[in-house]
């Protein structure tokens, strides 16, 4: 008997998606009639309003009960579910109160008479409550940000809506987990299962288990081991933005570049469901992605320099003058005012020219001064460029003197000192630069600098002297 009741409650809960729309439509119609009744001298709508409020309240009660039964099956965000349930009950209770306020005069009580003139405002509050309840219902079904993520950017800015922060996927001891269970499945759950999961299978495809993934969808298999390019699972992720078959579809939170690379790597390595991460070959790029995943670090923003503060407008007249000299001022992205400055066509560029460029010091993210006439005095100016990330000083007269002034540049990650007078001693002053990742020093006195590598292993020092290996498979000796 108990088993039958459990099954019956689960069955009745499935009626919630049908019943939940009834109070929405009925109460909205009642509100429109209440507005018309408010601004007309006669009251031809009152009987219809009373009937609509009664039916809407009963429908709200039915939706609340069926929703509760459906929630017992689990699989929902508990916090969002609490909000949705509470608001749903509130709509049902307020609907009954409204019905009492709109009763016939001979049935009106003293308390309802006192607040009767304010009932239209109470009705408006109920409609707002209904909308908020629907918002949380949509969030339960389609995930957080379902309504706002597809909203035009102009509307978001006008309404002050910020992008929801998403919990960063972190995997402890990433090398020891099973590649599918510990990496791929969490990604699919986060990005794909709202449309391809247990409750919803668009295109007949579900990705919430190994068996369903291997089964594929209405169009056949989506996974071909050892070939990501021939696997529909991966191919849909890399289609051009706006393509009707691109996944996730437009309006949904896109899958990140790192996650796409991990899926492609897993497929290319055989799409194994029972192999540990450390047993699969890893390129340097994949190893870095896995390391960031273990540390809970986010990937580099998809939008170039998205993590930097907003840059000021560029002085057009000055930019025109620099361009006329041959100093290129090149925008790095269409959505910001950051620029790359390149003096390759103006070899006479000197310290005085650099002084003039300080007018746009907050805009410069890349500075290319290779083969120009700058001296060590340039360091005292460059140190005041807060967002510079790449600095080219190759084949100039710069030396150790003043090099330490670059230590205050917290965004600098690339430094080219090829063919300069910089020595190993000068490079020691850069040891504690956290942001610095690549230093190029060949054809200079510092080309044998091992100290920098030893003190700060995160800095990659390129000293040249490359030796290409002999490959018997593609090399012919004469």
CSV table of C-alpha atoms in Angstrom, one decimal:
chain,number,residue,atom,x,y,z
A,1,UNK,CA,0.0,0.0,0.0
A,2,UNK,CA,2.8,2.4,0.9
A,3,UNK,CA,4.6,1.6,-2.3
A,4,UNK,CA,1.5,2.4,-4.3
A,5,UNK,CA,1.0,5.8,-2.5
A,6,UNK,CA,4.7,6.7,-3.2
A,7,UNK,CA,4.2,5.8,-6.9
A,8,UNK,CA,0.9,7.8,-7.0
A,9,UNK,CA,2.5,10.9,-5.4
A,10,UNK,CA,5.3,10.7,-7.9
A,11,UNK,CA,2.8,10.4,-10.8
A,12,UNK,CA,0.7,13.3,-9.5
A,13,UNK,CA,3.8,15.4,-9.2
A,14,UNK,CA,4.4,15.1,-12.9
A,15,UNK,CA,1.3,17.3,-13.5
A,16,UNK,CA,3.0,20.3,-12.0
A,17,UNK,CA,4.3,21.7,-15.4
A,18,UNK,CA,0.7,21.6,-16.6
A,19,UNK,CA,-1.0,23.0,-13.5
A,20,UNK,CA,1.6,25.7,-12.9
A,21,UNK,CA,0.5,27.7,-16.0
A,22,UNK,CA,-3.1,27.8,-15.0
A,23,UNK,CA,-2.8,30.3,-12.1
A,24,UNK,CA,-0.5,32.5,-14.2
A,25,UNK,CA,-3.0,32.9,-17.0
A,26,UNK,CA,-6.1,33.1,-14.9
A,27,UNK,CA,-4.7,35.7,-12.4
A,28,UNK,CA,-3.3,37.8,-15.2
A,29,UNK,CA,-6.7,38.0,-16.9
A,30,UNK,CA,-8.3,38.8,-13.5
A,31,UNK,CA,-5.7,41.7,-13.0
A,32,UNK,CA,-6.5,43.2,-16.4
A,33,UNK,CA,-10.2,43.1,-15.6
A,34,UNK,CA,-9.5,44.6,-12.2
A,35,UNK,CA,-7.7,47.5,-13.9
A,36,UNK,CA,-10.6,48.1,-16.2
A,37,UNK,CA,-13.0,48.0,-13.3
A,38,UNK,CA,-10.8,50.5,-11.5
A,39,UNK,CA,-11.1,53.1,-14.2
A,40,UNK,CA,-14.8,52.7,-15.2
A,41,UNK,CA,-17.8,54.0,-13.4
A,42,UNK,CA,-19.8,50.8,-13.8
A,43,UNK,CA,-18.6,47.4,-12.5
A,44,UNK,CA,-19.5,44.9,-15.2
A,45,UNK,CA,-16.3,42.9,-14.6
A,46,UNK,CA,-16.8,42.2,-10.9
A,47,UNK,CA,-18.5,38.8,-11.3
A,48,UNK,CA,-15.8,37.7,-13.7
A,49,UNK,CA,-13.0,39.0,-11.4
A,50,UNK,CA,-14.5,37.0,-8.5
A,51,UNK,CA,-14.7,33.8,-10.6
A,52,UNK,CA,-11.2,34.3,-12.0
A,53,UNK,CA,-9.7,34.8,-8.5
A,54,UNK,CA,-11.5,31.8,-7.2
A,55,UNK,CA,-10.3,29.6,-10.1
A,56,UNK,CA,-6.8,31.1,-10.0
A,57,UNK,CA,-6.5,30.5,-6.3
A,58,UNK,CA,-7.6,26.9,-6.6
A,59,UNK,CA,-5.2,26.4,-9.5
A,60,UNK,CA,-2.4,27.9,-7.4
A,61,UNK,CA,-3.1,25.5,-4.6
A,62,UNK,CA,-3.1,22.6,-7.0
A,63,UNK,CA,0.2,23.8,-8.5
A,64,UNK,CA,1.8,24.1,-5.1
A,65,UNK,CA,0.7,20.6,-4.1
A,66,UNK,CA,1.9,19.0,-7.3
A,67,UNK,CA,5.1,21.0,-7.1
A,68,UNK,CA,5.8,19.7,-3.6
A,69,UNK,CA,5.2,16.1,-4.8
A,70,UNK,CA,7.5,16.6,-7.8
A,71,UNK,CA,10.3,18.1,-5.6
A,72,UNK,CA,10.3,14.8,-3.6
A,73,UNK,CA,12.0,13.1,-6.6
A,74,UNK,CA,15.1,15.3,-6.0
A,75,UNK,CA,17.6,16.6,-8.5
A,76,UNK,CA,17.0,20.3,-7.8
A,77,UNK,CA,19.0,23.1,-6.4
A,78,UNK,CA,17.8,23.1,-2.7
A,79,UNK,CA,18.1,26.8,-2.1
A,80,UNK,CA,16.3,27.8,-5.3
A,81,UNK,CA,13.7,25.1,-4.5
A,82,UNK,CA,13.0,26.6,-1.1
A,83,UNK,CA,12.4,30.1,-2.6
A,84,UNK,CA,10.2,28.7,-5.3
A,85,UNK,CA,8.1,26.6,-2.9
A,86,UNK,CA,7.7,29.5,-0.4
A,87,UNK,CA,6.7,32.0,-3.1
A,88,UNK,CA,4.3,29.5,-4.7
A,89,UNK,CA,2.5,29.0,-1.4
A,90,UNK,CA,2.4,32.8,-0.9
A,91,UNK,CA,0.7,33.2,-4.3
A,92,UNK,CA,-2.0,30.7,-3.3
A,93,UNK,CA,-2.6,32.4,0.0
A,94,UNK,CA,-2.7,35.9,-1.5
A,95,UNK,CA,-5.0,34.7,-4.2
A,96,UNK,CA,-7.5,33.6,-1.6
A,97,UNK,CA,-7.2,36.9,0.3
A,98,UNK,CA,-7.8,38.8,-3.0
A,99,UNK,CA,-10.9,36.7,-3.6
A,100,UNK,CA,-12.2,37.7,-0.2
A,101,UNK,CA,-11.5,41.4,-1.0
A,102,UNK,CA,-13.6,41.1,-4.2
A,103,UNK,CA,-16.6,39.3,-2.6
A,104,UNK,CA,-20.1,40.6,-3.0
A,105,UNK,CA,-21.1,43.6,-0.8
A,106,UNK,CA,-23.4,41.6,1.4
A,107,UNK,CA,-20.6,39.3,2.3
A,108,UNK,CA,-17.9,41.9,2.8
A,109,UNK,CA,-16.5,42.1,6.4
A,110,UNK,CA,-15.3,45.1,8.3
A,111,UNK,CA,-11.6,44.5,7.7
A,112,UNK,CA,-12.1,44.0,3.9
A,113,UNK,CA,-14.1,47.2,3.7
A,114,UNK,CA,-11.3,49.2,5.2
A,115,UNK,CA,-8.7,48.0,2.8
A,116,UNK,CA,-11.0,47.6,-0.2
A,117,UNK,CA,-9.8,50.8,-1.8
A,118,UNK,CA,-6.2,49.5,-1.8
A,119,UNK,CA,-7.1,46.1,-3.3
A,120,UNK,CA,-5.8,47.0,-6.8
A,121,UNK,CA,-2.4,47.7,-5.3
A,122,UNK,CA,-2.5,44.4,-3.4
A,123,UNK,CA,-3.4,42.8,-6.7
A,124,UNK,CA,-0.4,44.4,-8.4
A,125,UNK,CA,1.8,43.0,-5.6
A,126,UNK,CA,0.4,39.5,-6.2
A,127,UNK,CA,1.3,39.7,-9.9
A,128,UNK,CA,4.8,40.8,-9.1
A,129,UNK,CA,5.0,37.9,-6.6
A,130,UNK,CA,3.7,35.6,-9.4
A,131,UNK,CA,6.5,36.8,-11.7
A,132,UNK,CA,9.2,36.2,-9.1
A,133,UNK,CA,7.9,32.7,-8.4
A,134,UNK,CA,8.0,32.0,-12.2
A,135,UNK,CA,11.6,33.2,-12.3
A,136,UNK,CA,12.7,30.7,-9.6
A,137,UNK,CA,10.7,28.0,-11.4
A,138,UNK,CA,12.5,28.7,-14.6
A,139,UNK,CA,15.8,28.7,-12.7
A,140,UNK,CA,15.0,25.2,-11.3
A,141,UNK,CA,14.2,23.9,-14.7
A,142,UNK,CA,16.8,25.6,-16.9
A,143,UNK,CA,19.5,26.7,-14.4
A,144,UNK,CA,20.6,30.0,-12.9
A,145,UNK,CA,20.6,33.0,-15.2
A,146,UNK,CA,18.1,31.5,-17.6
A,147,UNK,CA,16.2,34.8,-18.1
A,148,UNK,CA,19.1,37.2,-17.7
A,149,UNK,CA,21.9,35.5,-19.7
A,150,UNK,CA,20.0,35.9,-23.0
A,151,UNK,CA,19.1,39.5,-22.3
A,152,UNK,CA,20.7,42.1,-24.7
A,153,UNK,CA,23.8,43.7,-23.2
A,154,UNK,CA,22.3,47.2,-23.5
A,155,UNK,CA,19.4,46.1,-21.3
A,156,UNK,CA,21.7,44.5,-18.8
A,157,UNK,CA,23.7,47.7,-18.4
A,158,UNK,CA,20.5,49.8,-18.1
A,159,UNK,CA,19.1,47.5,-15.4
A,160,UNK,CA,22.4,47.1,-13.7
A,161,UNK,CA,22.4,43.3,-14.1
A,162,UNK,CA,25.8,41.7,-13.6
A,163,UNK,CA,26.8,38.4,-14.8
A,164,UNK,CA,26.2,35.7,-12.2
A,165,UNK,CA,29.4,34.4,-10.8
A,166,UNK,CA,29.8,30.7,-11.4
A,167,UNK,CA,31.5,28.3,-9.0
A,168,UNK,CA,34.9,27.4,-10.4
A,169,UNK,CA,35.2,23.7,-11.1
A,170,UNK,CA,38.1,22.3,-9.0
A,171,UNK,CA,39.4,18.8,-8.9
A,172,UNK,CA,41.7,17.7,-6.1
A,173,UNK,CA,44.6,15.4,-7.0
A,174,UNK,CA,43.6,15.8,-10.6
A,175,UNK,CA,46.3,13.3,-11.9
A,176,UNK,CA,44.8,10.5,-9.7
A,177,UNK,CA,41.1,10.8,-10.8
A,178,UNK,CA,39.5,8.8,-13.6
A,179,UNK,CA,39.6,11.0,-16.7
A,180,UNK,CA,35.9,10.5,-17.5
A,181,UNK,CA,34.4,10.5,-14.0
A,182,UNK,CA,36.6,13.2,-12.5
A,183,UNK,CA,37.0,15.6,-15.5
A,184,UNK,CA,34.6,15.0,-18.4
A,185,UNK,CA,31.4,14.2,-16.6
A,186,UNK,CA,31.6,17.2,-14.3
A,187,UNK,CA,32.1,19.4,-17.4
A,188,UNK,CA,29.1,17.8,-19.1
A,189,UNK,CA,27.0,18.2,-16.0
A,190,UNK,CA,27.9,21.9,-15.7
A,191,UNK,CA,27.4,22.8,-19.3
A,192,UNK,CA,25.2,20.3,-21.1
A,193,UNK,CA,22.9,18.3,-18.8
A,194,UNK,CA,20.2,21.1,-18.5
A,195,UNK,CA,19.3,20.2,-22.1
A,196,UNK,CA,20.8,16.6,-22.3
A,197,UNK,CA,20.2,15.1,-18.9
A,198,UNK,CA,17.8,12.8,-17.0
A,199,UNK,CA,14.8,15.1,-17.2
A,200,UNK,CA,15.3,16.6,-20.7
A,201,UNK,CA,16.9,15.0,-23.8
A,202,UNK,CA,17.0,17.4,-26.7
A,203,UNK,CA,17.6,15.5,-30.0
A,204,UNK,CA,17.2,12.3,-28.1
A,205,UNK,CA,20.6,12.8,-26.5
A,206,UNK,CA,21.4,12.4,-22.8
A,207,UNK,CA,24.9,12.9,-21.3
A,208,UNK,CA,24.3,12.1,-17.7
A,209,UNK,CA,25.8,8.6,-17.8
A,210,UNK,CA,28.4,6.5,-19.7
A,211,UNK,CA,25.7,4.3,-21.2
A,212,UNK,CA,23.6,7.2,-22.6
A,213,UNK,CA,26.7,9.0,-23.9
A,214,UNK,CA,27.7,5.8,-25.9
A,215,UNK,CA,24.1,5.4,-27.1
A,216,UNK,CA,24.1,8.8,-28.8
A,217,UNK,CA,21.0,10.7,-30.0
A,218,UNK,CA,18.5,10.7,-32.8
A,219,UNK,CA,21.2,11.3,-35.3
A,220,UNK,CA,23.4,8.5,-34.2
A,221,UNK,CA,26.7,8.3,-32.2
A,222,UNK,CA,28.3,11.5,-30.8
A,223,UNK,CA,31.6,9.9,-29.7
A,224,UNK,CA,34.3,8.4,-31.9
A,225,UNK,CA,37.3,7.2,-29.8
A,226,UNK,CA,40.7,8.6,-30.9
A,227,UNK,CA,39.2,11.3,-33.1
A,228,UNK,CA,37.7,14.4,-31.6
A,229,UNK,CA,37.2,16.0,-35.0
A,230,UNK,CA,34.9,13.1,-36.1
A,231,UNK,CA,33.0,13.2,-32.8
A,232,UNK,CA,29.8,15.1,-32.8
A,233,UNK,CA,30.2,15.8,-29.1
A,234,UNK,CA,33.3,17.9,-29.8
A,235,UNK,CA,32.4,19.1,-33.3
A,236,UNK,CA,29.3,20.9,-32.0
A,237,UNK,CA,31.4,22.8,-29.4
A,238,UNK,CA,33.7,24.5,-32.0
A,239,UNK,CA,31.2,25.6,-34.6
A,240,UNK,CA,31.2,29.4,-35.2
A,241,UNK,CA,29.3,31.6,-32.8
A,242,UNK,CA,25.7,32.0,-34.0
A,243,UNK,CA,25.6,28.7,-35.9
A,244,UNK,CA,22.3,27.0,-35.2
A,245,UNK,CA,24.0,23.7,-34.4
A,246,UNK,CA,26.6,25.2,-32.0
A,247,UNK,CA,26.4,23.9,-28.5
A,248,UNK,CA,25.6,25.2,-26.0
A,249,UNK,CA,23.0,27.2,-28.0
A,250,UNK,CA,22.9,30.9,-28.1
A,251,UNK,CA,21.6,32.5,-24.9
A,252,UNK,CA,23.2,29.8,-22.7
A,253,UNK,CA,26.4,30.1,-20.8
A,254,UNK,CA,29.1,29.0,-23.3
A,255,UNK,CA,31.5,26.2,-22.5
A,256,UNK,CA,35.0,27.5,-21.8
A,257,UNK,CA,38.0,27.1,-24.1
A,258,UNK,CA,39.9,25.0,-21.5
A,259,UNK,CA,36.9,22.6,-21.1
A,260,UNK,CA,36.6,22.2,-24.9
A,261,UNK,CA,40.4,21.3,-25.0
A,262,UNK,CA,40.0,18.8,-22.2
A,263,UNK,CA,37.1,17.1,-24.0
A,264,UNK,CA,39.1,16.9,-27.3
A,265,UNK,CA,42.1,15.6,-25.4
A,266,UNK,CA,40.1,12.8,-23.7
A,267,UNK,CA,38.5,11.7,-27.0
A,268,UNK,CA,41.8,11.8,-28.9
A,269,UNK,CA,43.4,9.6,-26.2
A,270,UNK,CA,40.8,6.9,-26.7
A,271,UNK,CA,37.7,8.2,-24.7
A,272,UNK,CA,38.4,5.7,-22.0
A,273,UNK,CA,35.9,5.5,-19.1
A,274,UNK,CA,38.2,3.6,-16.7
A,275,UNK,CA,41.6,5.2,-17.1
A,276,UNK,CA,43.3,7.6,-14.7
A,277,UNK,CA,44.4,11.0,-15.9
A,278,UNK,CA,48.1,10.3,-15.2
A,279,UNK,CA,47.9,7.3,-17.5
A,280,UNK,CA,47.0,9.4,-20.5
A,281,UNK,CA,49.7,11.3,-22.6
A,282,UNK,CA,49.5,15.0,-21.8
A,283,UNK,CA,50.8,17.9,-23.9
A,284,UNK,CA,52.3,20.9,-22.1
A,285,UNK,CA,49.1,22.8,-22.7
A,286,UNK,CA,46.9,20.1,-21.2
A,287,UNK,CA,49.2,19.7,-18.2
A,288,UNK,CA,48.9,23.5,-17.5
A,289,UNK,CA,45.1,23.3,-17.8
A,290,UNK,CA,45.0,20.3,-15.4
A,291,UNK,CA,47.2,22.2,-13.0
A,292,UNK,CA,44.9,25.2,-13.0
A,293,UNK,CA,42.0,22.9,-12.5
A,294,UNK,CA,43.6,21.4,-9.4
A,295,UNK,CA,44.3,24.9,-8.0
A,296,UNK,CA,40.9,26.2,-8.8
A,297,UNK,CA,42.3,28.9,-11.0
A,298,UNK,CA,40.2,30.3,-13.8
A,299,UNK,CA,41.5,30.3,-17.4
A,300,UNK,CA,42.6,33.4,-19.2
A,301,UNK,CA,39.5,35.5,-20.0
A,302,UNK,CA,38.2,34.9,-23.5
A,303,UNK,CA,37.9,38.7,-24.1
A,304,UNK,CA,41.4,40.1,-24.5
A,305,UNK,CA,42.5,42.0,-21.4
A,306,UNK,CA,39.1,41.6,-19.8
A,307,UNK,CA,40.6,41.6,-16.3
A,308,UNK,CA,42.1,45.0,-16.6
A,309,UNK,CA,40.4,48.3,-15.5
A,310,UNK,CA,38.7,50.4,-18.1
A,311,UNK,CA,41.2,52.4,-20.2
A,312,UNK,CA,40.7,56.1,-20.9
A,313,UNK,CA,39.9,57.4,-24.4
A,314,UNK,CA,42.8,57.9,-26.7
A,315,UNK,CA,43.8,61.5,-27.7
A,316,UNK,CA,43.0,61.4,-31.4
A,317,UNK,CA,45.2,64.4,-32.4
A,318,UNK,CA,48.3,63.0,-30.7
A,319,UNK,CA,47.7,59.5,-32.1
A,320,UNK,CA,47.5,61.1,-35.6
A,321,UNK,CA,50.9,62.8,-35.0
A,322,UNK,CA,52.5,59.6,-33.8
A,323,UNK,CA,51.1,57.7,-36.8
A,324,UNK,CA,52.5,60.3,-39.2
A,325,UNK,CA,56.0,59.7,-37.8
A,326,UNK,CA,55.6,55.9,-38.3
A,327,UNK,CA,54.8,55.0,-34.7
A,328,UNK,CA,52.0,52.5,-35.0
A,329,UNK,CA,49.2,52.8,-32.4
A,330,UNK,CA,47.2,49.6,-32.9
A,331,UNK,CA,44.0,48.7,-31.0
A,332,UNK,CA,44.1,45.2,-29.5
A,333,UNK,CA,40.4,44.7,-29.3
A,334,UNK,CA,37.2,46.4,-30.4
A,335,UNK,CA,35.6,46.4,-27.0
A,336,UNK,CA,38.3,48.5,-25.1
A,337,UNK,CA,40.8,51.3,-25.6
A,338,UNK,CA,44.0,49.3,-25.0
A,339,UNK,CA,46.7,49.5,-27.7
A,340,UNK,CA,49.9,48.1,-29.0
A,341,UNK,CA,52.6,50.6,-29.7
A,342,UNK,CA,55.0,49.6,-32.5
A,343,UNK,CA,58.0,51.7,-33.5
A,344,UNK,CA,59.5,49.3,-36.0
A,345,UNK,CA,59.0,51.8,-38.8
A,346,UNK,CA,60.6,54.6,-36.9
A,347,UNK,CA,64.1,53.5,-35.9
A,348,UNK,CA,64.9,57.0,-34.7
A,349,UNK,CA,62.5,56.5,-31.8
A,350,UNK,CA,64.3,57.7,-28.6
A,351,UNK,CA,63.7,58.5,-25.0
A,352,UNK,CA,62.1,61.8,-25.8
A,353,UNK,CA,59.5,60.1,-28.0
A,354,UNK,CA,58.8,57.6,-25.2
A,355,UNK,CA,58.3,60.6,-22.8
A,356,UNK,CA,55.6,61.9,-25.2
A,357,UNK,CA,53.9,58.4,-25.2
A,358,UNK,CA,53.3,58.7,-21.5
A,359,UNK,CA,50.2,60.6,-22.4
A,360,UNK,CA,48.6,57.2,-23.1
A,361,UNK,CA,50.5,55.1,-20.5
A,362,UNK,CA,47.2,53.7,-19.2
A,363,UNK,CA,46.3,52.4,-22.6
A,364,UNK,CA,49.6,50.6,-23.6
A,365,UNK,CA,49.5,46.8,-23.1
A,366,UNK,CA,52.2,46.0,-25.6
A,367,UNK,CA,55.2,48.1,-26.4
A,368,UNK,CA,57.5,47.2,-29.3
A,369,UNK,CA,60.7,49.2,-29.3
A,370,UNK,CA,63.1,46.8,-31.0
A,371,UNK,CA,65.9,48.3,-33.1
A,372,UNK,CA,65.2,51.8,-31.8
A,373,UNK,CA,67.5,54.5,-30.2
A,374,UNK,CA,66.2,54.2,-26.7
A,375,UNK,CA,68.6,53.9,-23.7
A,376,UNK,CA,68.5,52.8,-20.1
A,377,UNK,CA,66.6,56.0,-19.3
A,378,UNK,CA,63.6,54.4,-20.9
A,379,UNK,CA,63.2,52.1,-17.8
A,380,UNK,CA,62.2,55.1,-15.6
A,381,UNK,CA,59.3,55.8,-18.0
A,382,UNK,CA,58.2,52.2,-18.8
A,383,UNK,CA,57.9,51.5,-15.0
A,384,UNK,CA,54.9,53.9,-14.9
A,385,UNK,CA,52.9,51.9,-17.5
A,386,UNK,CA,50.4,50.1,-15.2
A,387,UNK,CA,48.9,47.6,-17.7
A,388,UNK,CA,51.8,46.7,-19.9
A,389,UNK,CA,52.1,43.0,-20.4
A,390,UNK,CA,54.5,42.6,-23.3
A,391,UNK,CA,57.7,44.6,-23.7
A,392,UNK,CA,60.1,44.3,-26.7
A,393,UNK,CA,63.5,45.9,-26.3
A,394,UNK,CA,65.5,43.6,-28.6
A,395,UNK,CA,68.6,45.0,-30.3
A,396,UNK,CA,68.7,48.2,-28.4
A,397,UNK,CA,71.3,49.8,-26.1
A,398,UNK,CA,69.6,48.9,-22.9
A,399,UNK,CA,71.7,47.2,-20.2
A,400,UNK,CA,71.6,46.2,-16.6
A,401,UNK,CA,71.3,49.8,-15.4
A,402,UNK,CA,67.7,50.5,-14.4
A,403,UNK,CA,66.4,47.0,-15.3
A,404,UNK,CA,65.3,46.5,-11.7
A,405,UNK,CA,62.7,49.3,-12.2
A,406,UNK,CA,60.5,46.9,-14.1
A,407,UNK,CA,59.8,45.0,-10.9
A,408,UNK,CA,56.8,47.1,-10.1
A,409,UNK,CA,55.0,46.1,-13.3
A,410,UNK,CA,52.5,43.6,-12.0
A,411,UNK,CA,51.1,42.7,-15.5
A,412,UNK,CA,54.3,42.2,-17.4
A,413,UNK,CA,54.6,38.6,-18.5
A,414,UNK,CA,56.8,38.8,-21.7
A,415,UNK,CA,60.2,40.5,-21.9
A,416,UNK,CA,62.4,40.5,-25.0
A,417,UNK,CA,66.1,41.4,-24.4
A,418,UNK,CA,67.6,39.7,-27.4
A,419,UNK,CA,70.8,41.4,-28.6
A,420,UNK,CA,71.0,43.8,-25.7
A,421,UNK,CA,73.8,44.5,-23.1
A,422,UNK,CA,71.8,42.8,-20.3
A,423,UNK,CA,73.8,40.3,-18.3
A,424,UNK,CA,73.0,37.5,-15.9
A,425,UNK,CA,73.6,39.9,-13.0
A,426,UNK,CA,71.0,42.3,-14.4
A,427,UNK,CA,68.4,39.5,-14.7
A,428,UNK,CA,68.7,38.6,-11.0
A,429,UNK,CA,66.7,41.7,-10.2
A,430,UNK,CA,63.7,40.2,-12.0
A,431,UNK,CA,63.6,37.0,-9.9
A,432,UNK,CA,60.7,38.0,-7.7
A,433,UNK,CA,58.4,39.2,-10.5
A,434,UNK,CA,55.3,37.1,-10.1
A,435,UNK,CA,53.7,37.9,-13.4
A,436,UNK,CA,56.8,37.4,-15.6
A,437,UNK,CA,56.6,34.2,-17.6
A,438,UNK,CA,58.9,34.5,-20.6
A,439,UNK,CA,62.3,36.2,-21.0
A,440,UNK,CA,64.2,36.1,-24.3
A,441,UNK,CA,67.9,36.8,-23.8
A,442,UNK,CA,69.9,35.0,-26.6
A,443,UNK,CA,72.6,36.9,-28.5
A,444,UNK,CA,73.4,38.9,-25.3
A,445,UNK,CA,75.8,38.7,-22.4
A,446,UNK,CA,73.0,37.2,-20.3
A,447,UNK,CA,72.4,34.2,-22.6
A,448,UNK,CA,73.9,31.8,-20.1
A,449,UNK,CA,71.7,33.0,-17.2
A,450,UNK,CA,70.8,30.0,-15.1
A,451,UNK,CA,70.2,31.9,-11.9
A,452,UNK,CA,66.9,33.2,-13.1
A,453,UNK,CA,65.6,29.7,-13.8
A,454,UNK,CA,66.8,28.4,-10.4
A,455,UNK,CA,65.4,31.2,-8.3
A,456,UNK,CA,62.1,31.5,-10.2
A,457,UNK,CA,61.3,28.2,-12.0
A,458,UNK,CA,58.0,29.7,-13.3
A,459,UNK,CA,60.0,32.0,-15.6
A,460,UNK,CA,60.9,30.5,-18.9
A,461,UNK,CA,64.2,31.8,-20.0
A,462,UNK,CA,64.9,31.4,-23.7
A,463,UNK,CA,68.7,31.5,-24.3
A,464,UNK,CA,68.8,30.2,-27.8
A,465,UNK,CA,71.4,27.6,-28.8
A,466,UNK,CA,68.7,25.2,-30.1
A,467,UNK,CA,69.7,21.8,-31.2
A,468,UNK,CA,67.2,19.9,-33.4
A,469,UNK,CA,67.1,16.2,-32.9
A,470,UNK,CA,67.8,13.7,-35.7
A,471,UNK,CA,64.5,12.0,-36.6
A,472,UNK,CA,65.2,8.8,-38.6
A,473,UNK,CA,61.6,8.7,-39.8
A,474,UNK,CA,61.7,12.0,-41.8
A,475,UNK,CA,65.4,12.9,-42.2
A,476,UNK,CA,67.7,11.7,-45.0
A,477,UNK,CA,71.4,11.7,-44.4
A,478,UNK,CA,73.7,12.1,-47.4
